[in-house]
XYZ file of C-alpha atoms in Angstrom:
440
model
C 16.277 32.379 35.770
C 12.832 33.236 37.118
C 11.020 31.233 39.795
C 8.577 29.828 37.237
C 11.425 28.617 35.032
C 13.097 26.990 38.039
C 9.944 25.079 38.947
C 9.484 23.888 35.375
C 13.124 22.770 35.240
C 12.741 20.924 38.558
C 9.618 19.100 37.343
C 11.277 18.111 34.096
C 14.391 16.910 35.865
C 12.301 14.855 38.297
C 10.478 12.966 35.519
C 11.467 9.301 35.828
C 13.468 8.093 32.867
C 12.722 4.698 31.419
C 15.477 2.200 30.968
C 17.076 1.366 27.642
C 14.701 -0.850 25.650
C 16.479 -4.077 24.741
C 13.542 -5.574 22.813
C 13.500 -5.537 19.019
C 11.211 -6.479 16.136
C 13.406 -8.112 13.478
C 17.108 -7.504 14.145
C 19.053 -7.252 17.396
C 20.944 -4.286 15.930
C 17.804 -2.182 16.363
C 18.767 -1.476 19.985
C 21.810 0.488 18.757
C 19.556 3.133 17.216
C 18.310 6.064 19.243
C 14.983 5.771 21.035
C 13.447 8.627 19.077
C 14.437 7.138 15.735
C 13.196 3.691 16.765
C 9.879 5.130 17.931
C 9.416 6.899 14.583
C 10.157 3.680 12.678
C 7.765 1.644 14.805
C 5.016 4.247 14.404
C 5.504 4.139 10.622
C 5.312 0.356 10.728
C 2.123 0.594 12.779
C 0.580 2.964 10.243
C 1.575 0.659 7.386
C -0.113 -2.268 9.152
C -3.295 -0.187 9.354
C -3.078 0.358 5.589
C -2.834 -3.405 5.211
C -5.932 -3.886 7.360
C -7.906 -1.523 5.140
C -6.665 -3.366 2.025
C -7.682 -6.836 3.237
C -11.099 -5.518 4.273
C -12.090 -4.907 0.646
C -11.322 -8.544 -0.203
C -13.089 -9.689 2.951
C -16.228 -7.734 2.014
C -16.243 -9.280 -1.479
C -16.016 -12.791 -0.071
C -18.754 -12.046 2.437
C -21.014 -10.824 -0.388
C -20.631 -14.173 -2.109
C -21.348 -16.043 1.121
C -24.556 -14.097 1.693
C -25.679 -14.578 -1.923
C -25.486 -18.356 -1.605
C -28.781 -20.035 -2.571
C -30.216 -23.505 -2.084
C -32.490 -25.535 -4.330
C -36.035 -26.127 -3.089
C -38.448 -28.375 -5.050
C -42.243 -28.460 -4.710
C -45.254 -29.481 -6.797
C -47.620 -26.962 -8.376
C -51.132 -27.895 -7.100
C -52.785 -26.937 -10.402
C -50.411 -28.066 -13.134
C -48.829 -30.893 -11.077
C -45.480 -29.791 -12.449
C -42.384 -29.891 -10.301
C -41.155 -26.381 -9.568
C -37.619 -25.819 -8.397
C -36.797 -22.524 -6.693
C -33.558 -21.122 -5.364
C -33.862 -19.535 -1.922
C -31.348 -17.531 0.035
C -29.460 -19.490 2.671
C -28.556 -16.530 4.840
C -30.964 -14.238 6.638
C -29.744 -10.672 6.076
C -30.151 -9.664 9.713
C -28.084 -12.621 10.931
C -25.499 -11.954 8.200
C -25.104 -8.347 9.389
C -24.609 -9.378 13.014
C -22.352 -12.381 12.460
C -20.445 -12.192 9.173
C -20.122 -8.409 8.784
C -19.756 -7.337 12.416
C -17.646 -10.369 13.334
C -15.252 -9.903 10.446
C -14.697 -6.187 10.945
C -14.227 -6.618 14.704
C -11.713 -9.422 14.167
C -8.653 -7.136 14.634
C -9.858 -6.186 18.125
C -10.803 -9.782 18.901
C -7.382 -11.000 17.750
C -5.565 -8.340 19.756
C -7.563 -9.173 22.883
C -6.842 -12.889 22.475
C -3.129 -12.295 21.750
C -2.838 -9.927 24.726
C -4.510 -12.466 27.010
C -2.254 -15.293 25.797
C 0.873 -13.184 26.301
C -0.182 -12.439 29.897
C -0.862 -16.036 30.923
C 0.377 -16.510 34.464
C 0.264 -12.801 35.328
C -2.077 -11.505 37.988
C -3.418 -8.659 35.846
C -4.525 -8.586 32.247
C -2.601 -6.555 29.696
C -3.727 -3.171 28.448
C -3.931 -3.843 24.702
C -7.206 -5.761 24.673
C -9.341 -3.602 27.016
C -7.823 -0.337 25.776
C -8.442 -1.184 22.126
C -12.060 -2.175 22.834
C -12.915 1.028 24.664
C -11.177 3.244 22.129
C -12.683 1.487 19.116
C -16.175 1.899 20.586
C -15.653 5.662 20.652
C -14.256 5.550 17.107
C -17.359 3.645 15.968
C -19.801 6.080 17.513
C -18.333 9.239 15.995
C -16.043 9.030 12.901
C -17.672 5.960 11.317
C -21.178 7.341 11.706
C -19.954 10.547 10.071
C -18.457 8.602 7.145
C -21.726 6.695 6.623
C -23.566 10.018 6.371
C -21.092 11.584 3.925
C -20.398 8.783 1.421
C -23.835 8.484 -0.299
C -24.095 10.536 -3.477
C -25.755 13.937 -3.558
C -29.516 13.602 -3.458
C -29.325 9.913 -2.534
C -31.321 9.081 0.598
C -30.713 5.820 2.444
C -32.845 4.827 5.394
C -32.982 1.939 7.832
C -35.624 -0.369 6.396
C -36.277 -2.255 9.645
C -36.317 0.054 12.657
C -37.386 -2.843 14.891
C -34.208 -4.835 14.232
C -32.094 -1.723 14.737
C -33.756 -1.077 18.114
C -33.031 -4.660 19.161
C -29.365 -4.269 18.190
C -29.203 -0.904 19.947
C -30.661 -2.357 23.149
C -28.134 -5.201 23.261
C -25.218 -2.877 22.493
C -26.112 -0.734 25.530
C -26.795 -3.785 27.652
C -23.302 -5.086 26.859
C -21.730 -2.197 28.791
C -24.230 -2.470 31.637
C -23.396 -6.170 31.839
C -19.660 -5.447 31.940
C -20.204 -3.003 34.808
C -22.158 -5.650 36.708
C -19.531 -8.372 36.379
C -16.530 -6.061 36.920
C -17.838 -3.865 39.737
C -20.791 -5.585 41.414
C -20.501 -9.378 41.389
C -16.756 -10.008 41.310
C -14.953 -6.630 41.397
C -11.984 -6.388 39.014
C -12.180 -10.105 38.203
C -13.852 -11.970 35.328
C -14.734 -15.543 36.255
C -15.283 -18.418 33.862
C -19.025 -18.607 34.411
C -19.307 -14.851 33.781
C -17.451 -15.295 30.485
C -19.748 -18.175 29.503
C -22.824 -16.105 30.357
C -21.442 -13.298 28.199
C -21.100 -15.620 25.200
C -24.583 -17.015 25.858
C -26.046 -13.517 25.660
C -24.648 -13.141 22.164
C -26.820 -16.111 21.233
C -29.770 -14.301 22.810
C -28.994 -11.299 20.604
C -29.120 -13.475 17.476
C -32.410 -15.085 18.496
C -33.967 -11.739 19.434
C -32.868 -10.068 16.189
C -34.101 -13.003 14.091
C -37.433 -13.000 15.942
C -37.810 -9.288 15.226
C -36.923 -9.800 11.559
C -39.510 -12.590 11.216
C -42.021 -10.717 13.406
C -42.512 -13.553 15.868
C -45.410 -12.879 18.254
C -44.561 -11.871 21.829
C -40.847 -11.569 20.929
C -40.920 -8.696 18.428
C -41.911 -5.048 18.420
C -45.070 -4.167 16.433
C -43.210 -1.946 13.982
C -43.738 -1.976 10.250
C -40.841 -2.618 7.929
C -40.357 -0.687 4.742
C -39.697 -2.421 1.459
C -36.371 -4.214 1.514
C -34.381 -5.143 -1.626
C -34.066 -8.815 -2.474
C -30.286 -8.657 -2.830
C -28.058 -7.900 0.157
C -25.799 -5.980 -2.238
C -27.162 -5.101 -5.702
C -25.270 -6.346 -8.707
C -22.908 -3.824 -10.228
C -23.223 -2.677 -13.828
C -21.360 -5.175 -15.967
C -20.493 -5.591 -19.641
C -21.681 -8.884 -21.176
C -19.272 -10.893 -23.289
C -19.625 -14.189 -25.107
C -17.783 -17.046 -23.510
C -15.697 -18.658 -26.221
C -14.546 -21.738 -24.391
C -17.992 -23.202 -23.598
C -20.320 -24.701 -26.192
C -23.477 -23.862 -24.244
C -23.149 -20.102 -24.813
C -23.086 -19.134 -21.183
C -22.623 -15.493 -20.395
C -19.542 -14.013 -18.825
C -19.654 -10.556 -17.289
C -16.556 -8.647 -16.292
C -16.868 -6.173 -13.468
C -15.205 -2.943 -14.560
C -13.655 -1.821 -11.320
C -10.119 -1.625 -10.068
C -9.965 -5.307 -9.214
C -11.638 -6.520 -12.466
C -13.348 -9.409 -10.699
C -15.148 -11.894 -12.922
C -18.731 -13.003 -12.330
C -20.501 -15.910 -14.027
C -24.233 -15.682 -14.936
C -26.045 -18.860 -15.913
C -29.424 -18.950 -17.731
C -32.403 -20.617 -16.038
C -33.309 -23.805 -17.948
C -36.615 -25.667 -18.229
C -36.056 -29.367 -18.905
C -38.372 -32.404 -18.843
C -41.293 -30.476 -17.434
C -39.274 -29.100 -14.523
C -39.402 -25.332 -14.211
C -36.365 -23.643 -12.693
C -36.972 -20.311 -11.026
C -33.471 -18.884 -10.766
C -32.892 -16.391 -8.003
C -29.762 -14.255 -8.609
C -27.064 -15.312 -6.249
C -23.556 -16.623 -5.957
C -22.393 -19.551 -8.001
C -19.567 -21.887 -7.126
C -17.214 -21.941 -10.088
C -16.489 -25.549 -10.989
C -14.350 -25.197 -14.117
C -10.564 -25.155 -14.612
C -10.614 -21.421 -15.238
C -10.640 -20.836 -11.471
C -6.857 -20.805 -11.721
C -7.180 -18.078 -14.338
C -9.076 -16.013 -11.782
C -6.327 -16.599 -9.240
C -3.720 -15.570 -11.797
C -5.655 -12.359 -12.466
C -5.423 -11.485 -8.773
C -1.618 -11.469 -8.956
C -1.653 -9.518 -12.219
C -3.957 -6.885 -10.718
C -1.800 -6.724 -7.585
C 1.239 -5.436 -9.491
C -0.700 -2.871 -11.531
C -0.107 0.628 -10.262
C -2.530 2.463 -12.540
C -6.235 1.907 -11.895
C -9.255 2.951 -13.999
C -9.964 5.691 -11.445
C -6.473 7.181 -11.739
C -6.849 7.559 -15.513
C -9.727 9.965 -14.925
C -7.594 12.466 -12.984
C -7.042 15.694 -14.886
C -4.189 17.081 -12.803
C -0.691 15.710 -12.478
C -0.685 16.123 -8.691
C -3.715 13.886 -8.248
C -2.264 11.308 -10.612
C 1.056 11.270 -8.751
C -0.751 10.986 -5.410
C -2.742 8.042 -6.763
C 0.418 6.360 -8.042
C 2.111 6.840 -4.663
C -0.873 5.329 -2.869
C -0.972 2.362 -5.247
C 2.755 1.883 -4.683
C 2.181 1.725 -0.941
C -0.606 -0.803 -1.407
C 1.314 -2.979 -3.895
C 3.118 -5.204 -1.298
C -0.109 -5.776 0.606
C -2.075 -6.488 -2.556
C 0.562 -8.961 -3.711
C 0.441 -10.707 -0.336
C -3.358 -10.806 -0.247
C -3.457 -12.204 -3.787
C -2.632 -15.564 -2.172
C -6.163 -15.566 -0.739
C -8.174 -17.850 -3.077
C -10.739 -16.154 -5.348
C -14.055 -15.551 -3.646
C -15.851 -17.430 -6.440
C -14.591 -20.715 -4.910
C -16.791 -22.542 -2.363
C -19.291 -19.671 -2.310
C -16.664 -17.338 -0.840
C -16.016 -19.267 2.370
C -12.348 -20.020 1.646
C -11.631 -16.366 0.848
C -13.606 -15.321 3.944
C -11.555 -17.547 6.251
C -8.328 -16.658 4.454
C -8.990 -12.957 4.968
C -9.547 -13.510 8.692
C -6.239 -15.412 8.912
C -4.369 -12.480 7.351
C -6.166 -10.068 9.687
C -5.011 -12.156 12.656
C -1.421 -12.094 11.388
C -1.463 -8.320 11.003
C -2.997 -7.980 14.476
C -0.093 -9.975 15.930
C 2.434 -7.654 14.269
C 0.480 -4.665 15.561
C 0.642 -6.026 19.117
C 4.425 -6.452 18.861
C 4.878 -2.941 17.472
C 2.711 -1.489 20.238
C 4.800 -3.218 22.913
C 7.978 -1.872 21.299
C 6.602 1.671 21.117
C 5.655 1.460 24.777
C 9.096 0.081 25.640
C 10.989 2.735 23.667
C 8.943 5.801 24.594
C 7.836 4.809 28.098
C 4.192 5.516 27.207
C 1.744 3.186 28.883
C 0.544 0.476 26.484
C -3.051 1.141 27.530
C -2.757 4.764 26.358
C -1.436 3.669 22.965
C -4.168 1.056 22.664
C -6.876 3.544 23.606
C -5.777 6.075 20.973
C -3.690 5.024 17.966
C -4.337 1.293 18.168
C -8.105 1.676 18.576
C -8.460 3.979 15.592
C -6.141 1.879 13.441
C -7.827 -1.454 14.128
C -11.201 0.180 13.482
C -10.216 0.934 9.887
C -11.702 -2.364 8.630
C -14.971 -1.380 10.272
C -14.815 2.066 8.681
C -14.045 0.619 5.240
C -16.798 -2.014 5.498
C -19.387 0.516 6.695
C -18.326 2.876 3.908
C -18.720 0.135 1.274
C -22.095 -0.866 2.701
C -23.298 2.751 2.740
C -22.148 3.217 -0.855
C -23.329 0.002 -2.476
C -26.370 -1.117 -0.505
C -29.784 0.410 -1.099
C -30.567 0.765 2.615
C -28.592 1.822 5.687
C -29.304 -1.326 7.717
C -25.942 -3.090 7.286
C -23.807 0.022 7.694
C -25.478 0.914 11.003
C -25.777 -2.680 12.231
C -22.049 -3.119 11.658
C -21.390 -0.300 14.133
C -23.890 -1.200 16.865
C -23.235 -4.956 16.874
C -19.451 -4.664 16.971
C -19.635 -3.369 20.537
C -21.395 -6.563 21.633
C -19.127 -8.845 19.608
C -15.870 -7.284 20.782
C -16.829 -7.418 24.454
C -18.156 -10.959 24.225
C -15.186 -12.474 22.388
C -12.447 -10.623 24.251
C -13.680 -11.387 27.762
C -14.395 -15.002 26.855
C -10.913 -15.515 25.340
C -9.319 -13.649 28.204
C -10.972 -15.810 30.839
C -10.101 -19.051 29.031
C -6.459 -18.002 28.832
C -6.276 -17.151 32.535
C -7.916 -20.383 33.709
């Protein structure tokens, strides 16, 4: 044996061995299995949870679309004809929707993990590694892979630009300031400690971000940059091409349109009436379904969940692609069946489905935290390392899927980019606030 081989053998023999992991996920008999086999199973479970996160994101995005499309009725008198004119205006400002609904929802896995990690470490002197590690790793994942996906997904020859550079610059400034602020409170004011008033100030600055972004969107004087905004579409997400059908169960001949995608979601389109001298100017938007056929929509969700063949898979010309699609649909089937319990997004303007999606995301995040602790226990790898790498990329899948959908379906790049820049602020704000409350 050479001298080099002896030194390598000595270093390997001096590596500290971790003790037998007595923790388990479901059954106490898991501890009988070998550490390597258990680690492989837990890693597979972690990957399957990430698949579930990507599946629930599609439903979350649909519900958020309906929330943003919500309109309100505004009545005013025409000064010339003296007729009462009723208009339907959008309730949500698109800039605020991007920062709150979209960025908040896609960052919810990291927020949930940070809150769960803080709760599990109540009474300990130091915070756990899952929350901070996931935040730092997901920020890197946002800056590189997700930006690349947003550039690739538009069709050939299709150019999508940011319509409001001013709002993007405001979001960019606050995303950089978030990390400067964290350095100040962790290294300058109270080193290695986050106090309650620092956490409250952090949350307050998120409110400043909303006000600043809204002021820039509305071009308030003294609070906005003098930058012109290009033409912006009226709809946050344009309506998809649909096939009109005659509704047989209603005597008023309303129109029913069925969306021909994999989920076969049903949209209702109502004509704009003019009655008793009142003119209705209907702005396309979401409608709250108030008929008994809501339960039919819910039933369709369960029917679609058990279907393995989608319209896209029928277009495949090769057997290999078809088999791969069937295998993927088979993997998704349990998740889709579980998520079918989320009420249809046509109810209550999508709010119930929006909240239901966040509840499922929180549940998956809890399972992910348990699996990460078990992987760390079995392999001896520091939990912070796992959170910084595998956990960060996995919990960022909802953000990747949402940015991909926004880049594909929206006419501009505002939401896709805002989703990336604002998540840094949201994740830092929520995690440090929850962490400080749990340690008080």
